[in-house]
CSV table of C-alpha atoms in Angstrom, one decimal:
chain,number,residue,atom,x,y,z
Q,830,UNK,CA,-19.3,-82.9,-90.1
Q,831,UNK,CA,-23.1,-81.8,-91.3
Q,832,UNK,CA,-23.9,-82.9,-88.0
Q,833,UNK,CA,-21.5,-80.6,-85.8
Q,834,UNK,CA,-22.2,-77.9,-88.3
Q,835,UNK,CA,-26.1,-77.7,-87.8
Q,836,UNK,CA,-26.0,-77.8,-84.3
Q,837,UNK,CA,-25.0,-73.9,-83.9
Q,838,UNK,CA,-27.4,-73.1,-86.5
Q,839,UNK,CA,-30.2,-74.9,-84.5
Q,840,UNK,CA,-29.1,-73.6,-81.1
Q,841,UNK,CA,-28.9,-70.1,-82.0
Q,842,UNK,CA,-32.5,-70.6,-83.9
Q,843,UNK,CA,-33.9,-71.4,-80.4
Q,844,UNK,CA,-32.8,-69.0,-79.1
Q,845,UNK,CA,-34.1,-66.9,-81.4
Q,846,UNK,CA,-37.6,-68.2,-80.8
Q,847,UNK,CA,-37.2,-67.7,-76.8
Q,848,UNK,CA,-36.4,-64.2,-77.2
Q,849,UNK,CA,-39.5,-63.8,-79.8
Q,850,UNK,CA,-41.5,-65.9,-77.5
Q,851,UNK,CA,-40.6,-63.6,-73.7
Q,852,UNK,CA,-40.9,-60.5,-76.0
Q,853,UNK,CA,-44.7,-61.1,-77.3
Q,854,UNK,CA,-45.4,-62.4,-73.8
Q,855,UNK,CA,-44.5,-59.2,-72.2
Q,856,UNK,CA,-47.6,-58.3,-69.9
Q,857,UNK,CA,-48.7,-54.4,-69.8
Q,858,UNK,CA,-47.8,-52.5,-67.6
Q,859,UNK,CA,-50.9,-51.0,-65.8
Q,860,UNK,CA,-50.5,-47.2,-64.8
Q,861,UNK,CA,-52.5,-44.6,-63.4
Q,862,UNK,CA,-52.7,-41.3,-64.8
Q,863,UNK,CA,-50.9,-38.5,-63.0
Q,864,UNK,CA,-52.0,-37.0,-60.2
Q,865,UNK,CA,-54.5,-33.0,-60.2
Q,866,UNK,CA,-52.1,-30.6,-58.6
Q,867,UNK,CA,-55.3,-30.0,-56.4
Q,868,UNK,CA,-54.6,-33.6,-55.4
Q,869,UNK,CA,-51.0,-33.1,-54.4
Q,870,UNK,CA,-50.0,-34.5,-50.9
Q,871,UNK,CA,-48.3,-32.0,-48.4
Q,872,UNK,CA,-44.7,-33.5,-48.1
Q,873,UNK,CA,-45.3,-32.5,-44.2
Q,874,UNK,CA,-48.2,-32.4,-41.8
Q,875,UNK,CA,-48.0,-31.6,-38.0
Q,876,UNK,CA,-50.1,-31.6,-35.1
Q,877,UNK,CA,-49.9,-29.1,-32.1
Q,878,UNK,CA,-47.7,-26.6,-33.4
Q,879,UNK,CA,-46.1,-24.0,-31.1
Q,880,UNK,CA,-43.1,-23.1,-32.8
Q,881,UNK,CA,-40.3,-20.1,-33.9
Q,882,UNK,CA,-39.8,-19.4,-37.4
Q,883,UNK,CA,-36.9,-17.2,-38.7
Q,884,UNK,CA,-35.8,-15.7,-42.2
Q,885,UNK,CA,-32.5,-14.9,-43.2
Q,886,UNK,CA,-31.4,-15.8,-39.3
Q,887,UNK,CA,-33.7,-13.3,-38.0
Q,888,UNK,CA,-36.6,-14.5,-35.8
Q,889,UNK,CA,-39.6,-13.2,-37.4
Q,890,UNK,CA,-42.6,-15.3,-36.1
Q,891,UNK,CA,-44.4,-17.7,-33.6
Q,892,UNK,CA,-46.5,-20.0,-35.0
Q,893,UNK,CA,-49.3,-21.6,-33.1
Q,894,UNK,CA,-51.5,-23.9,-34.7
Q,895,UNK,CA,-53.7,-27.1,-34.5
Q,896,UNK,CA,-52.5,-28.5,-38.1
Q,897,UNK,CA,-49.4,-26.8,-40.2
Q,898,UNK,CA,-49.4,-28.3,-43.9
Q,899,UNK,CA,-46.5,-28.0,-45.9
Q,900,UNK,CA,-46.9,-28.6,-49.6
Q,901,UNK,CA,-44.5,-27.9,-52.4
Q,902,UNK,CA,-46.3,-30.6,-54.9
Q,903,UNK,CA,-48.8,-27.8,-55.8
Q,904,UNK,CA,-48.4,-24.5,-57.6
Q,905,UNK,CA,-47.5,-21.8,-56.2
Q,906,UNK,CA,-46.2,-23.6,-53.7
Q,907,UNK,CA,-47.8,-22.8,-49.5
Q,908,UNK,CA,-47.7,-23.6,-45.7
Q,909,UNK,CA,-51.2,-24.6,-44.9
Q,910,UNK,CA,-53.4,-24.0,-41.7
Q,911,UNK,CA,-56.3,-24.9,-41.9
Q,912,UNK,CA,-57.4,-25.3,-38.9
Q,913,UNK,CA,-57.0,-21.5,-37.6
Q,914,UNK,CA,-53.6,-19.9,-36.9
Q,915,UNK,CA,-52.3,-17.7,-33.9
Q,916,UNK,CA,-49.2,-15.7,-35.0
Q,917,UNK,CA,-46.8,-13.2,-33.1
Q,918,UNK,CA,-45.0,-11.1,-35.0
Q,919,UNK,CA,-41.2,-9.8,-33.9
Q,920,UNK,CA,-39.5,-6.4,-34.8
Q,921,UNK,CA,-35.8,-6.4,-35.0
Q,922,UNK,CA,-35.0,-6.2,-31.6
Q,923,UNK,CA,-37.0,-9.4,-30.9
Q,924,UNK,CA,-40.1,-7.4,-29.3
Q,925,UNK,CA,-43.3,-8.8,-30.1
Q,926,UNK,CA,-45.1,-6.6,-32.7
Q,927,UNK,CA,-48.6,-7.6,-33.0
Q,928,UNK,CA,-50.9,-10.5,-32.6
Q,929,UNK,CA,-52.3,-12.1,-35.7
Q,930,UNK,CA,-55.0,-14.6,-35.4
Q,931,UNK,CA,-57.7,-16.5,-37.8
Q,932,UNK,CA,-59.8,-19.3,-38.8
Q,933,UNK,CA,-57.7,-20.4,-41.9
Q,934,UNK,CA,-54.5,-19.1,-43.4
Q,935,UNK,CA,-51.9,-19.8,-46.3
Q,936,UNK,CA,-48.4,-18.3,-46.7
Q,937,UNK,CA,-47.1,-18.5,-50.0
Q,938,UNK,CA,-43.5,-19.3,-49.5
Q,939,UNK,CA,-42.1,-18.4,-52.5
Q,940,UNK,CA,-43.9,-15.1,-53.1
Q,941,UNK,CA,-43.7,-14.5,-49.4
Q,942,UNK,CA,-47.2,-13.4,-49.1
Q,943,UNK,CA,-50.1,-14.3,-46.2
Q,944,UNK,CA,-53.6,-14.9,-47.0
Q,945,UNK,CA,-55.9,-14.6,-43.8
Q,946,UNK,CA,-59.3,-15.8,-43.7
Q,947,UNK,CA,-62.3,-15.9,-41.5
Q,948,UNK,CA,-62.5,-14.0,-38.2
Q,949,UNK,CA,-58.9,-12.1,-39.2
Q,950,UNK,CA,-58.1,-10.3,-36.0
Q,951,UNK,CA,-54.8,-8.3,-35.2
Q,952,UNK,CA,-53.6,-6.8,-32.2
Q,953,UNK,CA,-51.0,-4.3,-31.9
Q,954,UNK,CA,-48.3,-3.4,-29.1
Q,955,UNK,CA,-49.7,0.3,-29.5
Q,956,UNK,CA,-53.4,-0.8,-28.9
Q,957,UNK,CA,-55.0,-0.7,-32.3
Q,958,UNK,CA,-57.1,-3.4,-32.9
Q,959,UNK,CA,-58.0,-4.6,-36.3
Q,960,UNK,CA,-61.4,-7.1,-37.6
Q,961,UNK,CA,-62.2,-8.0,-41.2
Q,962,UNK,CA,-62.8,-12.1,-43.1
Q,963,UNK,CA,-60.1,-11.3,-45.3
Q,964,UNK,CA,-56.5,-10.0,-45.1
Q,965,UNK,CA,-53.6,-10.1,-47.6
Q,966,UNK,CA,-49.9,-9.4,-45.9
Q,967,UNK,CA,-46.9,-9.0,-48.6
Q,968,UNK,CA,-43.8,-9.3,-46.9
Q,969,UNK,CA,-41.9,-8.0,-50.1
Q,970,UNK,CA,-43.9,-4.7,-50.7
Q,971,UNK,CA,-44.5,-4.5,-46.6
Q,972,UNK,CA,-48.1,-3.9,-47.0
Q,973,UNK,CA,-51.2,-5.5,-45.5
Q,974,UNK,CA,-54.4,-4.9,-48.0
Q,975,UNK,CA,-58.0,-5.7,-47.9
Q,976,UNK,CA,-61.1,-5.9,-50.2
Q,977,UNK,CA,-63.8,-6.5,-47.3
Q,978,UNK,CA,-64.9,-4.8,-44.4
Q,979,UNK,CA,-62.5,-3.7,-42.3
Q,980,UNK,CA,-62.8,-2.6,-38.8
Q,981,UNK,CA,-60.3,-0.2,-37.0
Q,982,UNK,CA,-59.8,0.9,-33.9
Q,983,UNK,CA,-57.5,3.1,-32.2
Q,984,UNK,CA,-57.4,4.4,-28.3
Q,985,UNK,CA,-59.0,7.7,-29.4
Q,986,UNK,CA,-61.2,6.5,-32.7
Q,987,UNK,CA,-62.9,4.1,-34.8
Q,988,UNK,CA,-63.2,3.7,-38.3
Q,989,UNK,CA,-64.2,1.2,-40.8
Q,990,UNK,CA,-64.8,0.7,-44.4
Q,991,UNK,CA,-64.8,-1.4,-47.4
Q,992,UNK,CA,-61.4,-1.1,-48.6
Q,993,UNK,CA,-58.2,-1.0,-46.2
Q,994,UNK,CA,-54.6,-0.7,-47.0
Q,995,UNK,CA,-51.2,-0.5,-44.5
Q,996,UNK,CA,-47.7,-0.9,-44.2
Q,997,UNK,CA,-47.1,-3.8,-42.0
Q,998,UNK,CA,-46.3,-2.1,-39.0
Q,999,UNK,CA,-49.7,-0.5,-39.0
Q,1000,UNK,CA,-48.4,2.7,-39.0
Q,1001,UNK,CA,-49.8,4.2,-41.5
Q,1002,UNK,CA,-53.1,3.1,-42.5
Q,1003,UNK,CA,-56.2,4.3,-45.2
Q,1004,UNK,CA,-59.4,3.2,-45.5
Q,1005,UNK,CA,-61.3,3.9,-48.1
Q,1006,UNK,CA,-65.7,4.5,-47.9
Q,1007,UNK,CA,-65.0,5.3,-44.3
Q,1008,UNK,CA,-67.9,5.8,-41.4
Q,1009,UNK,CA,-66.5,6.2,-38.2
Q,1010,UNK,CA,-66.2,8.3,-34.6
Q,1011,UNK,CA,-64.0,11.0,-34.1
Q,1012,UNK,CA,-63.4,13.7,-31.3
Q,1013,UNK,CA,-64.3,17.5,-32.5
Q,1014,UNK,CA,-60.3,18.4,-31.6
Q,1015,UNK,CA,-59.1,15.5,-34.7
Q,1016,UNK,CA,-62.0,16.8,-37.2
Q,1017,UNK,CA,-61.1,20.7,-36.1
Q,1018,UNK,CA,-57.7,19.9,-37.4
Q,1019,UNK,CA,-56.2,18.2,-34.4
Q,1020,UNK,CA,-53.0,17.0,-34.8
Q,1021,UNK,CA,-53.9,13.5,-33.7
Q,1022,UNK,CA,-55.7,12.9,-36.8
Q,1023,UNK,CA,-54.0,10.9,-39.8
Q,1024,UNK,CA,-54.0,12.6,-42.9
Q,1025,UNK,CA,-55.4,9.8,-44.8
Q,1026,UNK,CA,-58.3,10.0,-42.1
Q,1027,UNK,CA,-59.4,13.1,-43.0
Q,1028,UNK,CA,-59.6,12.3,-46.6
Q,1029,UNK,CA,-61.5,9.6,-46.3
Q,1030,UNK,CA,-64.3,11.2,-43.1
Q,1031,UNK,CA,-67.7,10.5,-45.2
Q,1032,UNK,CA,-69.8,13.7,-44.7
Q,1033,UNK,CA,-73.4,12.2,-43.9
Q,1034,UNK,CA,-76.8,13.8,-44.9
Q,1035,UNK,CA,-78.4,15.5,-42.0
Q,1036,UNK,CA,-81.7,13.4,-41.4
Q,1037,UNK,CA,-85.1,15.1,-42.9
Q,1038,UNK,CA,-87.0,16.8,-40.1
Q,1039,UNK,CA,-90.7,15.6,-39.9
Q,1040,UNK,CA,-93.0,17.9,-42.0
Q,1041,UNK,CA,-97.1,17.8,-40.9
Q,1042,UNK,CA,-99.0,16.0,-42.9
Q,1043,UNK,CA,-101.3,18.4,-45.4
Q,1044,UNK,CA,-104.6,18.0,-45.9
């Protein structure tokens, strides 16, 4: 009867000492540490883009690229082209609006916002032509904005400067530290001339005449 008795005790003492012994045996686990959001890899890549993009079911865009990036593992999240971008932008009624084009471009999806870099150039339906390394485009606020040289121009004029601001139809443009060429009807008061042009002409020195030299 001592016999049958011990038996349980000794079984259950075993297995006592197999879970002991699995649970000090346990190897580590060896992990790397996590990731730099700089680091993060885009969730899509593609090659040889050439394709529509719409918001809200209204076409908006053609995008052609060498490389589209999309990454959502980084913050803000952005599409990334790298490898230069040509964009053609619709209005509502599907007509092509203007051509955007540069070396290396992000859209911030989230914020809804374009940074253009590098050899930014934009071509309108109306003829205005547009040339500066940097160019910011908010979709929410409809404005286009620049802190670099800008370079405008229009069939009858040409202006540039060091700061530039637009609504996104380029419509309605200022540039601000403004050198430029103008006909003597726009600076008489023609009506041709924006209002924001003549606030901004810069009135130049007329050059010193040369003076003999005295003796």
């Amino acid at each position: 009867m001592q016999l049958v008795g011990k038996t349980p005790v000794r079984l259950l003492l075993v297995g006592c000492t197999c879970l002991l012994f699995f649970a000090c045996s346990r190897q580590k686990e060896h992990t790397a540490p996590p990731i730099h959001p700089e680091d993060s890899v885009a969730i899509m890549t593609s090659y040889g883009v050439n394709t529509l993009v719409s918001d809200s079911g209204i076409l908006k865009y053609r995008i052609v690229s060498e490389e589209w990036q999309v990454n959502q593992n980084i913050r803000p999240s952005r599409w990334i082209f790298e490898k230069g971008l040509f964009l053609e932008q619709f209005d509502e009624k599907f007509h092509v609006q203007s051509y955007i084009q540069c070396d290396t471009a992000y859209y911030y999806d989230v914020e809804k916002r374009w940074e253009l870099r590098s050899r930014v150039r934009i071509s309108t339906a109306d003829g205005l032509r547009y040339y500066s390394d940097e160019l910011f485009w908010d979709e929410l606020n409809h404005e286009l904005y620049s802190n670099k040289y800008s370079r405008l121009i229009t069939p009858d004029r040409e202006l540039e400067g060091s700061y530039f601001r637009s609504d996104d139809q380029m419509t309605k443009y200022y540039i601000s530290n403004t050198r430029g060429s103008f006909d003597r009807g726009d600076i008489d008061g023609g009506d041709t001339l924006r209002k924001a042009d003549q606030q901004e002409i810069e009135h130049f020195r007329p050059p010193t005449q040369p003076m003999p030299k005295s003796n």
